[in-house]
mmCIF file of C-alpha atoms in Angstrom:
data_model
loop_
_atom_site.group_PDB
_atom_site.id
_atom_site.type_symbol
_atom_site.label_atom_id
_atom_site.label_comp_id
_atom_site.label_asym_id
_atom_site.label_seq_id
_atom_site.Cartn_x
_atom_site.Cartn_y
_atom_site.Cartn_z
ATOM 1 C CA SER R 892 0.042 -0.109 0.027
ATOM 2 C CA ALA R 893 1.007 3.444 -0.354
ATOM 3 C CA GLN R 894 1.028 4.139 3.277
ATOM 4 C CA SER R 895 3.442 1.410 4.108
ATOM 5 C CA LYS R 896 5.638 2.380 1.344
ATOM 6 C CA SER R 897 5.882 5.989 2.620
ATOM 7 C CA LYS R 898 6.344 4.741 6.227
ATOM 8 C CA SER R 899 9.454 2.949 5.262
ATOM 9 C CA LEU R 900 11.167 5.866 3.440
ATOM 10 C CA LEU R 901 13.617 7.883 5.238
ATOM 11 C CA THR R 902 12.608 11.621 5.396
ATOM 12 C CA LEU R 903 15.018 14.492 5.382
ATOM 13 C CA PRO R 904 17.620 15.402 6.798
ATOM 14 C CA PHE R 905 19.635 12.280 6.276
ATOM 15 C CA PHE R 906 22.965 12.584 8.258
ATOM 16 C CA ASP R 907 25.481 10.068 9.281
ATOM 17 C CA ASP R 908 28.818 10.623 10.933
ATOM 18 C CA PHE R 909 29.557 7.337 12.066
ATOM 19 C CA SER R 910 29.961 8.155 15.604
ATOM 20 C CA ARG R 911 27.731 5.756 17.262
ATOM 21 C CA GLY R 912 30.699 3.301 18.182
ATOM 22 C CA ASP R 913 29.426 0.121 16.288
ATOM 23 C CA SER R 914 31.734 -1.265 13.821
ATOM 24 C CA ASN R 915 28.760 -1.917 11.225
ATOM 25 C CA PRO R 916 26.826 1.049 9.491
ATOM 26 C CA ALA R 917 23.585 1.912 11.329
ATOM 27 C CA PRO R 918 20.944 -0.195 9.657
ATOM 28 C CA GLU R 919 18.289 2.568 9.712
ATOM 29 C CA ASN R 920 20.539 4.736 7.483
ATOM 30 C CA TRP R 921 22.180 2.089 5.272
ATOM 31 C CA SER R 922 20.960 -1.227 3.717
ATOM 32 C CA ASP R 923 24.419 -3.033 3.481
ATOM 33 C CA SER R 924 27.244 -3.556 5.779
ATOM 34 C CA TYR R 925 30.452 -4.114 3.748
ATOM 35 C CA VAL R 926 32.529 -1.000 4.943
ATOM 36 C CA ILE R 927 34.025 -1.001 8.476
ATOM 37 C CA ILE R 928 32.997 1.843 10.912
ATOM 38 C CA ASN R 929 35.850 2.652 13.223
ATOM 39 C CA GLN R 930 37.652 5.399 15.298
ATOM 40 C CA THR R 931 41.098 4.670 14.732
ATOM 41 C CA TYR R 932 41.661 4.380 10.836
ATOM 42 C CA ALA R 933 41.497 8.085 9.669
ATOM 43 C CA ILE R 934 43.772 10.788 10.797
ATOM 44 C CA ASN R 935 42.212 13.978 12.545
ATOM 45 C CA PRO R 936 38.576 13.090 11.219
ATOM 46 C CA PRO R 937 36.161 16.080 11.552
ATOM 47 C CA THR R 938 34.162 14.103 13.955
ATOM 48 C CA ILE R 939 34.755 10.661 15.835
ATOM 49 C CA GLY R 940 34.076 7.785 13.776
ATOM 50 C CA VAL R 941 34.533 7.122 9.925
ATOM 51 C CA ALA R 942 33.385 4.883 7.325
ATOM 52 C CA THR R 943 36.360 2.878 5.921
ATOM 53 C CA PHE R 944 36.467 1.493 2.214
ATOM 54 C CA ASP R 945 39.159 -1.167 1.480
ATOM 55 C CA ALA R 946 39.698 -4.511 -0.279
ATOM 56 C CA ILE R 947 38.331 -6.897 2.403
ATOM 57 C CA ASN R 948 34.834 -8.181 2.621
ATOM 58 C CA GLN R 949 32.599 -8.496 5.736
ATOM 59 C CA LYS R 950 34.426 -11.851 6.725
ATOM 60 C CA GLY R 951 37.694 -10.009 6.835
ATOM 61 C CA GLU R 952 38.914 -11.887 3.610
ATOM 62 C CA LEU R 953 40.361 -10.104 0.354
ATOM 63 C CA TYR R 954 37.601 -9.896 -2.243
ATOM 64 C CA GLU R 955 37.777 -12.666 -4.686
ATOM 65 C CA ASN R 956 37.814 -10.197 -7.780
ATOM 66 C CA LEU R 957 40.685 -8.319 -6.298
ATOM 67 C CA SER R 958 43.372 -8.255 -9.241
ATOM 68 C CA SER R 959 46.072 -6.097 -10.526
ATOM 69 C CA SER R 960 43.331 -4.140 -12.352
ATOM 70 C CA SER R 961 41.061 -1.845 -10.422
ATOM 71 C CA SER R 962 37.498 -3.172 -9.706
ATOM 72 C CA ILE R 963 34.715 -2.344 -7.167
ATOM 73 C CA MET R 964 35.128 -3.668 -3.524
ATOM 74 C CA ASP R 965 33.128 -2.068 -0.756
ATOM 75 C CA THR R 966 29.843 -0.449 -1.209
ATOM 76 C CA LEU R 967 27.779 1.647 1.209
ATOM 77 C CA THR R 968 24.125 2.212 0.128
ATOM 78 C CA SER R 969 21.574 4.361 1.697
ATOM 79 C CA GLN R 970 17.993 3.263 2.612
ATOM 80 C CA PRO R 971 15.178 4.640 0.397
ATOM 81 C CA ILE R 972 14.755 8.340 0.987
ATOM 82 C CA ASN R 973 11.670 10.645 0.098
ATOM 83 C CA LEU R 974 13.234 13.141 -2.272
ATOM 84 C CA ASP R 975 9.992 14.285 -3.727
ATOM 85 C CA TYR R 976 10.632 18.108 -3.758
ATOM 86 C CA PRO R 977 10.612 20.684 -6.299
ATOM 87 C CA GLU R 978 13.760 21.951 -7.850
ATOM 88 C CA LYS R 979 14.099 25.147 -6.379
ATOM 89 C CA ASP R 980 14.200 23.493 -2.954
ATOM 90 C CA SER R 981 17.977 23.144 -3.649
ATOM 91 C CA LEU R 982 18.988 19.776 -2.546
ATOM 92 C CA TYR R 983 22.548 18.946 -1.745
ATOM 93 C CA LEU R 984 24.505 15.874 -0.581
ATOM 94 C CA SER R 985 27.705 16.658 1.215
ATOM 95 C CA PHE R 986 30.450 14.655 2.745
ATOM 96 C CA GLN R 987 34.120 14.625 3.707
ATOM 97 C CA TYR R 988 36.623 12.123 2.445
ATOM 98 C CA GLN R 989 40.309 11.181 3.180
ATOM 99 C CA PRO R 990 42.501 8.898 0.927
ATOM 100 C CA LYS R 991 44.916 6.394 3.009
ATOM 101 C CA GLY R 992 44.614 7.878 6.654
ATOM 102 C CA LEU R 993 46.606 5.215 8.721
ATOM 103 C CA GLY R 994 45.782 2.610 5.979
ATOM 104 C CA GLU R 995 47.455 1.945 2.601
ATOM 105 C CA ALA R 996 47.473 4.585 -0.274
ATOM 106 C CA PRO R 997 45.047 4.013 -3.056
ATOM 107 C CA ASP R 998 46.895 3.457 -6.377
ATOM 108 C CA PRO R 999 46.573 6.169 -8.954
ATOM 109 C CA ASN R 1000 44.005 4.125 -10.927
ATOM 110 C CA ASP R 1001 41.850 3.402 -7.630
ATOM 111 C CA SER R 1002 38.935 5.645 -6.869
ATOM 112 C CA LEU R 1003 36.100 6.432 -4.666
ATOM 113 C CA VAL R 1004 32.812 6.972 -6.449
ATOM 114 C CA VAL R 1005 29.103 8.205 -5.536
ATOM 115 C CA GLU R 1006 26.229 7.043 -7.493
ATOM 116 C CA PHE R 1007 22.550 8.316 -7.421
ATOM 117 C CA PHE R 1008 19.652 5.993 -8.041
ATOM 118 C CA SER R 1009 17.140 7.025 -10.857
ATOM 119 C CA VAL R 1010 13.818 6.026 -9.489
ATOM 120 C CA GLY R 1011 12.059 5.942 -12.707
ATOM 121 C CA ASN R 1012 14.522 3.847 -14.676
ATOM 122 C CA SER R 1013 15.741 1.743 -11.473
ATOM 123 C CA ASN R 1014 19.286 2.075 -12.459
ATOM 124 C CA TRP R 1015 22.512 3.683 -10.836
ATOM 125 C CA ILE R 1016 23.877 6.847 -12.475
ATOM 126 C CA ARG R 1017 27.426 7.849 -11.652
ATOM 127 C CA ALA R 1018 27.549 11.310 -10.045
ATOM 128 C CA TRP R 1019 31.059 11.729 -8.705
ATOM 129 C CA SER R 1020 34.429 10.192 -8.441
ATOM 130 C CA ALA R 1021 37.878 10.969 -6.962
ATOM 131 C CA SER R 1022 41.344 9.599 -7.518
ATOM 132 C CA ALA R 1023 44.398 10.385 -5.406
ATOM 133 C CA ASN R 1024 47.936 11.153 -6.625
ATOM 134 C CA PHE R 1025 50.510 10.854 -3.619
ATOM 135 C CA LEU R 1026 53.386 11.952 -5.827
ATOM 136 C CA ASP R 1027 52.121 15.590 -5.989
ATOM 137 C CA SER R 1028 49.734 15.466 -3.095
ATOM 138 C CA THR R 1029 46.662 16.154 -5.164
ATOM 139 C CA VAL R 1030 43.139 14.644 -5.386
ATOM 140 C CA ARG R 1031 41.260 14.794 -8.741
ATOM 141 C CA GLU R 1032 37.433 15.002 -8.449
ATOM 142 C CA LYS R 1033 35.001 14.384 -11.368
ATOM 143 C CA TYR R 1034 31.573 15.982 -11.117
ATOM 144 C CA ILE R 1035 30.174 13.877 -13.728
ATOM 145 C CA LEU R 1036 26.254 15.266 -13.775
ATOM 146 C CA SER R 1037 27.745 19.026 -14.172
ATOM 147 C CA LYS R 1038 30.733 17.874 -16.307
ATOM 148 C CA LYS R 1039 33.283 19.630 -14.084
ATOM 149 C CA ILE R 1040 36.748 18.344 -13.063
ATOM 150 C CA VAL R 1041 38.269 19.807 -9.808
ATOM 151 C CA THR R 1042 41.816 19.231 -8.509
ATOM 152 C CA GLN R 1043 42.430 19.806 -4.747
ATOM 153 C CA LYS R 1044 45.829 20.107 -3.076
ATOM 154 C CA ALA R 1045 46.951 19.569 0.360
ATOM 155 C CA THR R 1046 50.275 19.472 2.331
ATOM 156 C CA SER R 1047 49.570 15.835 2.794
ATOM 157 C CA ILE R 1048 46.441 14.286 1.332
ATOM 158 C CA ALA R 1049 46.669 11.343 3.587
ATOM 159 C CA ASN R 1050 45.863 13.300 6.678
ATOM 160 C CA HIS R 1051 43.378 15.736 4.954
ATOM 161 C CA PHE R 1052 39.667 15.572 4.888
ATOM 162 C CA PHE R 1053 38.265 17.029 1.584
ATOM 163 C CA ASN R 1054 34.753 18.381 1.461
ATOM 164 C CA VAL R 1055 32.423 17.494 -1.507
ATOM 165 C CA MET R 1056 29.203 19.322 -2.218
ATOM 166 C CA LEU R 1057 26.912 17.465 -4.848
ATOM 167 C CA PRO R 1058 23.743 19.419 -6.030
ATOM 168 C CA ILE R 1059 20.709 17.108 -6.962
ATOM 169 C CA THR R 1060 18.751 18.845 -9.509
ATOM 170 C CA SER R 1061 17.496 16.133 -11.988
ATOM 171 C CA ASP R 1062 13.782 15.105 -11.865
ATOM 172 C CA GLN R 1063 15.058 11.431 -12.234
ATOM 173 C CA PHE R 1064 16.126 11.808 -8.592
ATOM 174 C CA MET R 1065 13.800 13.992 -7.100
ATOM 175 C CA LYS R 1066 11.242 11.319 -6.125
ATOM 176 C CA GLU R 1067 10.268 8.889 -3.527
ATOM 177 C CA GLY R 1068 12.716 6.114 -3.098
ATOM 178 C CA PHE R 1069 15.747 7.985 -4.011
ATOM 179 C CA LYS R 1070 18.972 6.342 -2.868
ATOM 180 C CA PHE R 1071 22.734 7.079 -3.098
ATOM 181 C CA ARG R 1072 25.889 4.959 -2.700
ATOM 182 C CA PHE R 1073 29.596 5.022 -2.241
ATOM 183 C CA MET R 1074 31.752 2.398 -3.641
ATOM 184 C CA ASN R 1075 35.518 2.055 -3.921
ATOM 185 C CA TYR R 1076 37.564 0.701 -6.726
ATOM 186 C CA ALA R 1077 40.862 -1.240 -5.503
ATOM 187 C CA SER R 1078 43.637 -3.133 -6.859
ATOM 188 C CA LEU R 1079 46.575 -5.248 -5.926
ATOM 189 C CA PRO R 1080 49.953 -3.513 -6.744
ATOM 190 C CA SER R 1081 51.868 -5.434 -9.226
ATOM 191 C CA ASN R 1082 54.800 -6.434 -7.141
ATOM 192 C CA THR R 1083 57.366 -7.901 -9.458
ATOM 193 C CA GLN R 1084 59.825 -8.275 -6.537
ATOM 194 C CA VAL R 1085 57.597 -10.314 -4.191
ATOM 195 C CA PRO R 1086 54.778 -11.823 -6.045
ATOM 196 C CA SER R 1087 53.253 -13.402 -2.729
ATOM 197 C CA ILE R 1088 52.448 -9.922 -1.290
ATOM 198 C CA ARG R 1089 48.706 -9.821 -1.049
ATOM 199 C CA GLY R 1090 47.522 -7.439 1.406
ATOM 200 C CA ASN R 1091 44.490 -5.272 2.251
ATOM 201 C CA GLY R 1092 44.796 -1.801 1.069
ATOM 202 C CA ASP R 1093 43.756 1.111 -0.955
ATOM 203 C CA HIS R 1094 41.853 2.843 1.734
ATOM 204 C CA TRP R 1095 39.323 5.594 1.660
ATOM 205 C CA HIS R 1096 37.632 7.139 4.680
ATOM 206 C CA ILE R 1097 34.482 9.178 4.667
ATOM 207 C CA ASP R 1098 32.608 11.283 7.358
ATOM 208 C CA LEU R 1099 29.719 13.687 7.746
ATOM 209 C CA VAL R 1100 27.279 12.368 5.191
ATOM 210 C CA TYR R 1101 24.497 15.006 4.882
ATOM 211 C CA LEU R 1102 21.451 15.147 2.430
ATOM 212 C CA ASN R 1103 19.267 17.986 3.150
ATOM 213 C CA ARG R 1104 16.902 20.646 1.356
ATOM 214 C CA ALA R 1105 17.240 24.495 1.234
ATOM 215 C CA ARG R 1106 21.148 24.314 1.456
ATOM 216 C CA ASN R 1107 23.669 26.312 -0.850
ATOM 217 C CA TYR R 1108 26.888 25.780 -2.001
ATOM 218 C CA VAL R 1109 28.977 27.402 0.980
ATOM 219 C CA ASP R 1110 26.583 25.539 3.692
ATOM 220 C CA SER R 1111 28.889 22.589 3.300
ATOM 221 C CA LEU R 1112 28.883 21.346 7.051
ATOM 222 C CA PRO R 1113 26.001 20.634 9.522
ATOM 223 C CA ASN R 1114 25.744 23.335 12.319
ATOM 224 C CA ASP R 1115 27.121 21.186 15.081
ATOM 225 C CA VAL R 1116 29.654 20.574 17.834
ATOM 226 C CA GLY R 1117 31.202 17.142 18.136
ATOM 227 C CA PHE R 1118 34.150 15.308 19.491
ATOM 228 C CA THR R 1119 37.063 14.831 17.189
ATOM 229 C CA LYS R 1120 38.962 12.081 19.093
ATOM 230 C CA PRO R 1121 38.164 9.144 21.093
ATOM 231 C CA LEU R 1122 39.235 8.655 24.817
ATOM 232 C CA SER R 1123 42.085 6.351 25.190
ATOM 233 C CA SER R 1124 43.974 4.295 27.800
ATOM 234 C CA LEU R 1125 44.710 6.092 31.101
ATOM 235 C CA LEU R 1126 48.270 4.254 31.014
ATOM 236 C CA LYS R 1127 51.357 5.793 29.566
ATOM 237 C CA ASN R 1128 52.978 2.844 28.026
ATOM 238 C CA TYR R 1129 50.274 0.252 27.739
ATOM 239 C CA GLN R 1130 46.613 -0.148 26.714
ATOM 240 C CA SER R 1131 46.272 -2.707 29.433
ATOM 241 C CA ILE R 1132 48.110 -4.408 32.254
ATOM 242 C CA PRO R 1133 47.329 -7.162 34.527
ATOM 243 C CA TRP R 1134 45.168 -6.254 37.666
ATOM 244 C CA LYS R 1135 47.554 -7.988 40.106
ATOM 245 C CA HIS R 1136 50.436 -6.111 38.518
ATOM 246 C CA PHE R 1137 48.838 -2.622 39.091
ATOM 247 C CA VAL R 1138 51.211 -2.099 42.231
ATOM 248 C CA SER R 1139 52.593 1.069 43.341
ATOM 249 C CA GLU R 1140 55.669 0.960 40.842
ATOM 250 C CA ALA R 1141 53.048 0.458 37.970
ATOM 251 C CA LYS R 1142 50.971 3.387 39.165
ATOM 252 C CA GLN R 1143 54.043 5.768 39.168
ATOM 253 C CA ALA R 1144 55.205 4.570 35.755
ATOM 254 C CA GLU R 1145 51.779 4.247 34.095
ATOM 255 C CA LEU R 1146 49.712 7.023 35.537
ATOM 256 C CA THR R 1147 49.896 10.897 35.018
ATOM 257 C CA ASP R 1148 50.302 13.072 38.113
ATOM 258 C CA PRO R 1149 47.722 14.445 38.643
ATOM 259 C CA LEU R 1150 45.479 11.939 36.750
ATOM 260 C CA THR R 1151 43.947 13.819 33.504
ATOM 261 C CA LEU R 1152 41.140 13.140 31.046
ATOM 262 C CA ASN R 1153 42.085 14.770 27.760
ATOM 263 C CA ILE R 1154 39.278 15.537 25.270
ATOM 264 C CA GLN R 1155 39.096 17.476 21.979
ATOM 265 C CA TYR R 1156 36.013 18.650 20.239
ATOM 266 C CA SER R 1157 35.280 20.995 17.264
ATOM 267 C CA ASN R 1158 32.616 23.495 16.236
ATOM 268 C CA LEU R 1159 31.986 22.513 12.630
ATOM 269 C CA GLY R 1160 29.590 25.397 11.780
ATOM 270 C CA PRO R 1161 29.333 29.222 11.711
ATOM 271 C CA ASP R 1162 27.543 29.658 14.970
ATOM 272 C CA LYS R 1163 28.926 30.234 18.621
ATOM 273 C CA TRP R 1164 27.913 27.370 21.159
ATOM 274 C CA ASP R 1165 27.847 27.441 24.763
ATOM 275 C CA ILE R 1166 29.053 23.958 25.740
ATOM 276 C CA THR R 1167 28.776 22.156 29.148
ATOM 277 C CA ARG R 1168 31.573 19.476 29.578
ATOM 278 C CA ARG R 1169 30.922 16.398 31.904
ATOM 279 C CA PHE R 1170 33.002 13.150 32.772
ATOM 280 C CA ILE R 1171 31.884 10.165 34.527
ATOM 281 C CA ILE R 1172 34.109 7.095 35.504
ATOM 282 C CA THR R 1173 32.437 3.935 36.704
ATOM 283 C CA ASP R 1174 34.010 1.103 38.421
ATOM 284 C CA LEU R 1175 32.092 -1.670 36.566
ATOM 285 C CA SER R 1176 32.563 -4.011 39.612
ATOM 286 C CA ASN R 1177 30.483 -1.510 41.665
ATOM 287 C CA LEU R 1178 27.894 0.242 39.458
ATOM 288 C CA ASN R 1179 26.333 1.993 42.439
ATOM 289 C CA ALA R 1180 29.251 4.674 42.794
ATOM 290 C CA PRO R 1181 30.013 6.435 39.630
ATOM 291 C CA TYR R 1182 32.374 9.369 40.047
ATOM 292 C CA PRO R 1183 30.969 12.288 38.251
ATOM 293 C CA ALA R 1184 33.337 15.418 37.282
ATOM 294 C CA SER R 1185 32.206 18.569 35.576
ATOM 295 C CA GLY R 1186 34.333 20.414 33.035
ATOM 296 C CA GLY R 1187 32.408 23.659 33.449
ATOM 297 C CA SER R 1188 30.501 25.687 30.644
ATOM 298 C CA TYR R 1189 32.425 27.092 27.877
ATOM 299 C CA PRO R 1190 31.770 28.882 24.810
ATOM 300 C CA ILE R 1191 33.286 27.695 21.382
ATOM 301 C CA LEU R 1192 33.597 29.961 18.447
ATOM 302 C CA ALA R 1193 32.773 29.064 14.847
ATOM 303 C CA TYR R 1194 34.984 26.604 13.078
ATOM 304 C CA ARG R 1195 37.331 26.120 16.301
ATOM 305 C CA THR R 1196 38.833 23.089 17.709
ATOM 306 C CA GLU R 1197 39.191 23.082 21.470
ATOM 307 C CA GLU R 1198 41.330 20.682 23.714
ATOM 308 C CA TYR R 1199 40.371 20.525 27.352
ATOM 309 C CA ILE R 1200 42.478 18.716 30.116
ATOM 310 C CA ARG R 1201 40.322 17.868 33.277
ATOM 311 C CA ASP R 1202 42.524 16.857 36.194
ATOM 312 C CA TYR R 1203 40.798 14.492 38.726
ATOM 313 C CA GLU R 1204 41.525 12.173 41.753
ATOM 314 C CA TYR R 1205 40.586 8.605 41.662
ATOM 315 C CA ASP R 1206 41.172 5.494 43.680
ATOM 316 C CA PHE R 1207 41.406 2.405 41.544
ATOM 317 C CA LEU R 1208 39.533 -0.077 43.395
ATOM 318 C CA SER R 1209 37.775 -3.101 42.463
ATOM 319 C CA ASN R 1210 35.255 -5.612 43.971
ATOM 320 C CA TRP R 1211 36.645 -8.309 41.681
ATOM 321 C CA GLU R 1212 39.756 -10.224 43.012
ATOM 322 C CA ASP R 1213 41.489 -10.925 39.735
ATOM 323 C CA SER R 1214 40.229 -7.966 37.552
ATOM 324 C CA ALA R 1215 39.074 -4.455 37.283
ATOM 325 C CA LYS R 1216 37.259 -2.507 34.483
ATOM 326 C CA TYR R 1217 36.397 0.949 34.398
ATOM 327 C CA SER R 1218 34.229 2.885 32.008
ATOM 328 C CA LEU R 1219 35.342 6.439 31.139
ATOM 329 C CA GLU R 1220 32.618 8.630 29.752
ATOM 330 C CA SER R 1221 32.691 12.297 28.576
ATOM 331 C CA TYR R 1222 29.852 14.350 27.058
ATOM 332 C CA LEU R 1223 29.178 17.461 25.715
ATOM 333 C CA ILE R 1224 25.921 19.290 26.609
ATOM 334 C CA THR R 1225 24.555 21.491 23.920
ATOM 335 C CA ASN R 1226 21.237 23.276 23.375
ATOM 336 C CA SER R 1227 21.027 21.710 19.677
ATOM 337 C CA PRO R 1228 17.492 20.876 18.762
ATOM 338 C CA GLU R 1229 18.716 18.416 16.315
ATOM 339 C CA LYS R 1230 18.469 14.887 17.758
ATOM 340 C CA TYR R 1231 20.270 13.253 14.854
ATOM 341 C CA LEU R 1232 23.484 15.370 15.523
ATOM 342 C CA ARG R 1233 23.705 14.040 19.123
ATOM 343 C CA TRP R 1234 25.762 10.696 18.541
ATOM 344 C CA ASN R 1235 28.798 12.599 18.390
ATOM 345 C CA ASP R 1236 28.413 14.406 21.669
ATOM 346 C CA THR R 1237 29.356 11.247 23.692
ATOM 347 C CA ILE R 1238 32.753 9.314 23.895
ATOM 348 C CA ARG R 1239 33.551 6.309 26.107
ATOM 349 C CA TYR R 1240 36.436 4.059 26.693
ATOM 350 C CA THR R 1241 36.645 0.853 28.838
ATOM 351 C CA GLN R 1242 40.049 0.771 30.841
ATOM 352 C CA GLN R 1243 40.662 -3.106 31.549
ATOM 353 C CA PHE R 1244 42.905 -4.593 33.974
ATOM 354 C CA ILE R 1245 42.588 -8.351 33.493
ATOM 355 C CA ASN R 1246 45.402 -10.831 32.876
ATOM 356 C CA TYR R 1247 47.436 -9.533 30.082
ATOM 357 C CA TYR R 1248 50.009 -6.664 28.934
ATOM 358 C CA ALA R 1249 48.948 -4.842 25.677
ATOM 359 C CA TYR R 1250 50.595 -2.051 23.823
ATOM 360 C CA ASP R 1251 47.917 -2.119 21.092
ATOM 361 C CA ASP R 1252 44.240 -1.173 21.034
ATOM 362 C CA GLY R 1253 43.624 -4.182 18.761
ATOM 363 C CA SER R 1254 42.785 -2.194 15.615
ATOM 364 C CA ALA R 1255 44.930 -3.338 12.748
ATOM 365 C CA GLU R 1256 46.516 -0.340 10.816
ATOM 366 C CA ASN R 1257 49.483 -2.089 9.480
ATOM 367 C CA GLY R 1258 51.187 -5.272 8.349
ATOM 368 C CA TYR R 1259 54.704 -6.254 7.534
ATOM 369 C CA GLY R 1260 56.731 -9.335 6.266
ATOM 370 C CA ILE R 1261 60.321 -10.418 5.972
ATOM 371 C CA PHE R 1262 61.484 -11.435 2.448
ATOM 372 C CA GLY R 1263 64.583 -11.817 0.426
ATOM 373 C CA GLU R 1264 68.009 -13.198 0.754
ATOM 374 C CA GLY R 1265 68.861 -14.070 4.275
ATOM 375 C CA SER R 1266 65.438 -13.890 5.536
ATOM 376 C CA ASP R 1267 65.138 -17.759 6.263
ATOM 377 C CA ASN R 1268 66.008 -16.935 9.934
ATOM 378 C CA GLY R 1269 64.210 -13.512 10.254
ATOM 379 C CA ARG R 1270 62.575 -12.998 13.676
ATOM 380 C CA VAL R 1271 60.560 -10.412 15.338
ATOM 381 C CA ALA R 1272 60.872 -9.454 18.965
ATOM 382 C CA VAL R 1273 58.609 -7.500 21.287
ATOM 383 C CA LYS R 1274 59.780 -6.378 24.725
ATOM 384 C CA TYR R 1275 57.550 -5.921 27.627
ATOM 385 C CA HIS R 1276 58.325 -4.494 31.018
ATOM 386 C CA SER R 1277 56.569 -6.641 33.774
ATOM 387 C CA TYR R 1278 55.945 -4.982 37.006
ATOM 388 C CA LEU R 1279 55.761 -8.275 39.126
ATOM 389 C CA PRO R 1280 57.414 -11.544 38.176
ATOM 390 C CA ASP R 1281 54.870 -13.764 36.481
ATOM 391 C CA SER R 1282 54.560 -16.670 33.944
ATOM 392 C CA LEU R 1283 53.545 -16.280 30.372
ATOM 393 C CA ASN R 1284 51.369 -18.866 29.026
ATOM 394 C CA GLN R 1285 50.105 -17.526 25.679
ATOM 395 C CA ILE R 1286 50.878 -14.694 23.031
#
């Protein structure tokens, strides 16, 4: 029926900045989940969380069609949207993208593309594509529908987010059931030296996907304040150490004096905001005693990024004998009426003390191997400083 059809359609505004903390795209916004949502792969994203396009599928395996020639790998497709508006309503889809980040650089013939769904003809029409040239630090963007080519430059394109504004003007798109999708073309580098190298790569990261009416070309960012960095481990040298090793020597070496929580947040838009900053530490073995800390109220001017360090005092206690877990939370209180912009106002990190030492946060950013003459006896060593004598039973 027409009614159930219109119920399942998304209505404007469409907004996602991938800041919910899940590794899959939010199903209410997206109809597939090939990309990985993460907070660690991109460099200086506009808000916490990006969608990363690469050469591996949902199971973490390289796509079967991966070869030395470039072909489509990951896809991110929006749910159907009601776009039944007159042309004078000035519809724009905007987003930001970064090639490489902490991943592997796309090759010159690889690209990121955007396609629009033509509802009447039930086919996808290419609207935009970008390729990256790391030799001269430029990206080349093709605005296919308006037949325009734009070259953008940055000091380092691997840690820059480029902004894209795509106008939607054609009748074939401005209907109920409009969809858009991002895709990446990736390839295996032809490695003549080491033919056995087959790794994940050709990374692109996107953020701040925003589709709305009554926009203009300069209105490229949502009017919002959000966190730009996740919370991280309280320990200086490790992500985690065993609970029974968390003795006074460890506390002296691992904790800052005074203890601090560090946050960074940005004002994306043109308005000045008053922000109230809050922190909560919860001992997960004793949920009844959260430790709240205020960071006060503070104005943030247009297009500014603020860092704030909050000193605090905390006794690390646990009702569990062999472990401890603490939930660290920080949130920003704004008077924004837009609920869809709220996800990036909260960051959480769980500090764990269980039975292991870890330097790493568990997200893979790189891989390496040893090859060539004399590599038969190649070895890798990792050194840990243990605060108490103990036995090691697995790595």
